[in-house]
Amino acid sequence: QVQLVESGGGLVQPGGSLRLSCAASGFTFSNYPMTWVRQAPGKGLEWVSDISSGGDNTYYTDSVKGRFTISRDNAKNTLYLQMNSLKPEDTALYYCAKFLYENSKGRGWCMDNWGKGTLVTVSS
């Protein structure tokens, strides 16, 4: 069955960096676009970033553009999120998810599998 396991979260000071990983198994990883979403304490889910199946197309929410980089290693079945210049408002539980479909521009839709999340806390 599909498994998505996030790792790499932790406590970091403002301005610091973290790299999140999402290990995927149970499906042909290279065939599917992927996404990161987050949920801050007491708030709803927020989309963070998407990447196409081949890794050529990436998309970001405005609040993380220029600070976060999504990438994937299809040989290792792993999705990444490099987070730099972290801010307290980036504090959240970060989830990776798999899309079921992909359009011609590499945008995915219909998330059908999620990981359990990894907690990122940005605080001094």
PDB file of C-alpha atoms in Angstrom:
ATOM      1  CA  GLN A   1       0.000   0.000   0.000  1.00  0.00           C
ATOM      2  CA  VAL A   2       1.002   3.617  -0.441  1.00  0.00           C
ATOM      3  CA  GLN A   3       3.166   4.995   2.332  1.00  0.00           C
ATOM      4  CA  LEU A   4       4.478   8.523   2.743  1.00  0.00           C
ATOM      5  CA  VAL A   5       6.794   9.151   5.682  1.00  0.00           C
ATOM      6  CA  GLU A   6       7.962  12.665   6.450  1.00  0.00           C
ATOM      7  CA  SER A   7      11.094  13.496   8.425  1.00  0.00           C
ATOM      8  CA  GLY A   8      13.444  16.379   9.102  1.00  0.00           C
ATOM      9  CA  GLY A   9      11.290  18.606  11.262  1.00  0.00           C
ATOM     10  CA  GLY A  10      12.465  20.138  14.500  1.00  0.00           C
ATOM     11  CA  LEU A  11      13.107  23.307  16.440  1.00  0.00           C
ATOM     12  CA  VAL A  12      15.008  26.039  14.627  1.00  0.00           C
ATOM     13  CA  GLN A  13      15.688  29.691  15.326  1.00  0.00           C
ATOM     14  CA  PRO A  14      14.263  32.415  13.083  1.00  0.00           C
ATOM     15  CA  GLY A  15      16.457  32.797  10.028  1.00  0.00           C
ATOM     16  CA  GLY A  16      17.541  29.183  10.185  1.00  0.00           C
ATOM     17  CA  SER A  17      17.106  26.332   7.729  1.00  0.00           C
ATOM     18  CA  LEU A  18      15.660  22.852   7.658  1.00  0.00           C
ATOM     19  CA  ARG A  19      15.270  20.232   4.966  1.00  0.00           C
ATOM     20  CA  LEU A  20      12.214  18.060   5.092  1.00  0.00           C
ATOM     21  CA  SER A  21      12.114  14.673   3.399  1.00  0.00           C
ATOM     22  CA  CYS A  22       9.223  12.466   2.396  1.00  0.00           C
ATOM     23  CA  ALA A  23      10.019   8.830   1.697  1.00  0.00           C
ATOM     24  CA  ALA A  24       7.494   7.258  -0.641  1.00  0.00           C
ATOM     25  CA  SER A  25       6.696   3.596  -1.201  1.00  0.00           C
ATOM     26  CA  GLY A  26       3.944   1.388  -2.562  1.00  0.00           C
ATOM     27  CA  PHE A  27       3.536   3.186  -5.892  1.00  0.00           C
ATOM     28  CA  THR A  28       5.571   4.322  -8.887  1.00  0.00           C
ATOM     29  CA  PHE A  29       6.811   7.579  -7.408  1.00  0.00           C
ATOM     30  CA  SER A  30       8.100   9.034 -10.677  1.00  0.00           C
ATOM     31  CA  ASN A  31       4.615   8.889 -12.220  1.00  0.00           C
ATOM     32  CA  TYR A  32       2.909  11.270  -9.813  1.00  0.00           C
ATOM     33  CA  PRO A  33       3.099  14.949  -8.909  1.00  0.00           C
ATOM     34  CA  MET A  34       3.570  15.640  -5.231  1.00  0.00           C
ATOM     35  CA  THR A  35       2.844  18.418  -2.802  1.00  0.00           C
ATOM     36  CA  TRP A  36       3.660  19.830   0.610  1.00  0.00           C
ATOM     37  CA  VAL A  37       0.918  21.285   2.766  1.00  0.00           C
ATOM     38  CA  ARG A  38       1.087  22.561   6.319  1.00  0.00           C
ATOM     39  CA  GLN A  39      -1.133  23.194   9.280  1.00  0.00           C
ATOM     40  CA  ALA A  40      -0.191  25.818  11.838  1.00  0.00           C
ATOM     41  CA  PRO A  41      -1.406  25.375  15.423  1.00  0.00           C
ATOM     42  CA  GLY A  42      -5.097  26.155  15.636  1.00  0.00           C
ATOM     43  CA  LYS A  43      -5.397  26.903  11.906  1.00  0.00           C
ATOM     44  CA  GLY A  44      -6.529  25.151   8.761  1.00  0.00           C
ATOM     45  CA  LEU A  45      -4.504  23.422   6.097  1.00  0.00           C
ATOM     46  CA  GLU A  46      -2.372  25.634   3.881  1.00  0.00           C
ATOM     47  CA  TRP A  47      -0.899  24.577   0.557  1.00  0.00           C
ATOM     48  CA  VAL A  48       2.865  25.211   0.399  1.00  0.00           C
ATOM     49  CA  SER A  49       4.335  23.837  -2.816  1.00  0.00           C
ATOM     50  CA  ASP A  50       3.818  21.403  -5.705  1.00  0.00           C
ATOM     51  CA  ILE A  51       6.210  19.598  -7.986  1.00  0.00           C
ATOM     52  CA  SER A  52       5.475  17.783 -11.217  1.00  0.00           C
ATOM     53  CA  SER A  53       6.155  14.094 -11.637  1.00  0.00           C
ATOM     54  CA  GLY A  54       9.404  14.683 -13.477  1.00  0.00           C
ATOM     55  CA  GLY A  55      10.477  17.517 -11.221  1.00  0.00           C
ATOM     56  CA  ASP A  56      10.596  20.094 -14.015  1.00  0.00           C
ATOM     57  CA  ASN A  57       7.709  22.230 -12.807  1.00  0.00           C
ATOM     58  CA  THR A  58       7.440  23.684  -9.331  1.00  0.00           C
ATOM     59  CA  TYR A  59       4.875  25.950  -7.714  1.00  0.00           C
ATOM     60  CA  TYR A  60       4.855  27.853  -4.419  1.00  0.00           C
ATOM     61  CA  THR A  61       2.500  29.816  -2.287  1.00  0.00           C
ATOM     62  CA  ASP A  62       3.500  33.479  -2.167  1.00  0.00           C
ATOM     63  CA  SER A  63       4.555  33.440   1.477  1.00  0.00           C
ATOM     64  CA  VAL A  64       7.373  30.943   0.852  1.00  0.00           C
ATOM     65  CA  LYS A  65       8.598  32.019  -2.604  1.00  0.00           C
ATOM     66  CA  GLY A  66      12.296  32.702  -2.576  1.00  0.00           C
ATOM     67  CA  ARG A  67      12.753  30.905   0.757  1.00  0.00           C
ATOM     68  CA  PHE A  68      11.568  27.332   0.156  1.00  0.00           C
ATOM     69  CA  THR A  69      12.608  24.947  -2.597  1.00  0.00           C
ATOM     70  CA  ILE A  70      10.741  21.779  -3.460  1.00  0.00           C
ATOM     71  CA  SER A  71      12.601  18.975  -5.210  1.00  0.00           C
ATOM     72  CA  ARG A  72      12.440  15.253  -5.741  1.00  0.00           C
ATOM     73  CA  ASP A  73      14.780  12.356  -6.384  1.00  0.00           C
ATOM     74  CA  ASN A  74      12.822   9.832  -8.386  1.00  0.00           C
ATOM     75  CA  ALA A  75      15.637   7.296  -8.151  1.00  0.00           C
ATOM     76  CA  LYS A  76      15.361   7.409  -4.365  1.00  0.00           C
ATOM     77  CA  ASN A  77      11.560   7.783  -4.233  1.00  0.00           C
ATOM     78  CA  THR A  78      11.975  10.838  -2.055  1.00  0.00           C
ATOM     79  CA  LEU A  79      10.438  14.295  -1.999  1.00  0.00           C
ATOM     80  CA  TYR A  80      12.203  17.228  -0.343  1.00  0.00           C
ATOM     81  CA  LEU A  81      11.432  20.682   0.934  1.00  0.00           C
ATOM     82  CA  GLN A  82      14.426  22.916   1.611  1.00  0.00           C
ATOM     83  CA  MET A  83      13.345  25.710   3.914  1.00  0.00           C
ATOM     84  CA  ASN A  84      15.596  28.721   4.397  1.00  0.00           C
ATOM     85  CA  SER A  85      15.137  32.035   6.206  1.00  0.00           C
ATOM     86  CA  LEU A  86      12.532  30.459   8.411  1.00  0.00           C
ATOM     87  CA  LYS A  87      10.060  32.680  10.226  1.00  0.00           C
ATOM     88  CA  PRO A  88       7.939  32.021  13.302  1.00  0.00           C
ATOM     89  CA  GLU A  89       4.881  31.977  11.048  1.00  0.00           C
ATOM     90  CA  ASP A  90       6.317  28.920   9.292  1.00  0.00           C
ATOM     91  CA  THR A  91       5.692  26.931  12.472  1.00  0.00           C
ATOM     92  CA  ALA A  92       3.393  24.090  11.481  1.00  0.00           C
ATOM     93  CA  LEU A  93       2.926  20.410  10.951  1.00  0.00           C
ATOM     94  CA  TYR A  94       4.160  19.735   7.420  1.00  0.00           C
ATOM     95  CA  TYR A  95       2.604  16.979   5.343  1.00  0.00           C
ATOM     96  CA  CYS A  96       3.573  15.533   2.019  1.00  0.00           C
ATOM     97  CA  ALA A  97       0.848  14.213  -0.216  1.00  0.00           C
ATOM     98  CA  LYS A  98       0.510  12.439  -3.521  1.00  0.00           C
ATOM     99  CA  PHE A  99      -1.696  13.661  -6.327  1.00  0.00           C
ATOM    100  CA  LEU A 100      -3.723  11.200  -8.338  1.00  0.00           C
ATOM    101  CA  TYR A 101      -3.702  13.213 -11.575  1.00  0.00           C
ATOM    102  CA  GLU A 102      -1.380  15.574 -13.431  1.00  0.00           C
ATOM    103  CA  ASN A 103      -2.197  18.085 -16.164  1.00  0.00           C
ATOM    104  CA  SER A 104      -0.067  19.111 -19.116  1.00  0.00           C
ATOM    105  CA  LYS A 105       1.633  21.828 -17.052  1.00  0.00           C
ATOM    106  CA  GLY A 106       2.658  19.439 -14.333  1.00  0.00           C
ATOM    107  CA  ARG A 107       0.022  20.596 -11.861  1.00  0.00           C
ATOM    108  CA  GLY A 108      -1.478  17.857  -9.801  1.00  0.00           C
ATOM    109  CA  TRP A 109      -4.966  17.538  -8.439  1.00  0.00           C
ATOM    110  CA  CYS A 110      -6.920  15.193  -6.230  1.00  0.00           C
ATOM    111  CA  MET A 111      -4.670  14.330  -3.298  1.00  0.00           C
ATOM    112  CA  ASP A 112      -5.232  10.689  -2.539  1.00  0.00           C
ATOM    113  CA  ASN A 113      -2.561   9.816   0.005  1.00  0.00           C
ATOM    114  CA  TRP A 114      -0.992  11.752   2.874  1.00  0.00           C
ATOM    115  CA  GLY A 115       1.803  11.214   5.332  1.00  0.00           C
ATOM    116  CA  LYS A 116       1.451  11.720   9.071  1.00  0.00           C
ATOM    117  CA  GLY A 117       3.450  14.921   9.084  1.00  0.00           C
ATOM    118  CA  THR A 118       6.617  16.331  10.622  1.00  0.00           C
ATOM    119  CA  LEU A 119       6.568  19.250  13.039  1.00  0.00           C
ATOM    120  CA  VAL A 120       8.543  22.405  12.323  1.00  0.00           C
ATOM    121  CA  THR A 121       8.867  24.925  15.123  1.00  0.00           C
ATOM    122  CA  VAL A 122      10.531  28.261  14.466  1.00  0.00           C
ATOM    123  CA  SER A 123      11.273  30.036  17.706  1.00  0.00           C
ATOM    124  CA  SER A 124      14.058  31.799  19.550  1.00  0.00           C
TER     125      SER A 124
END
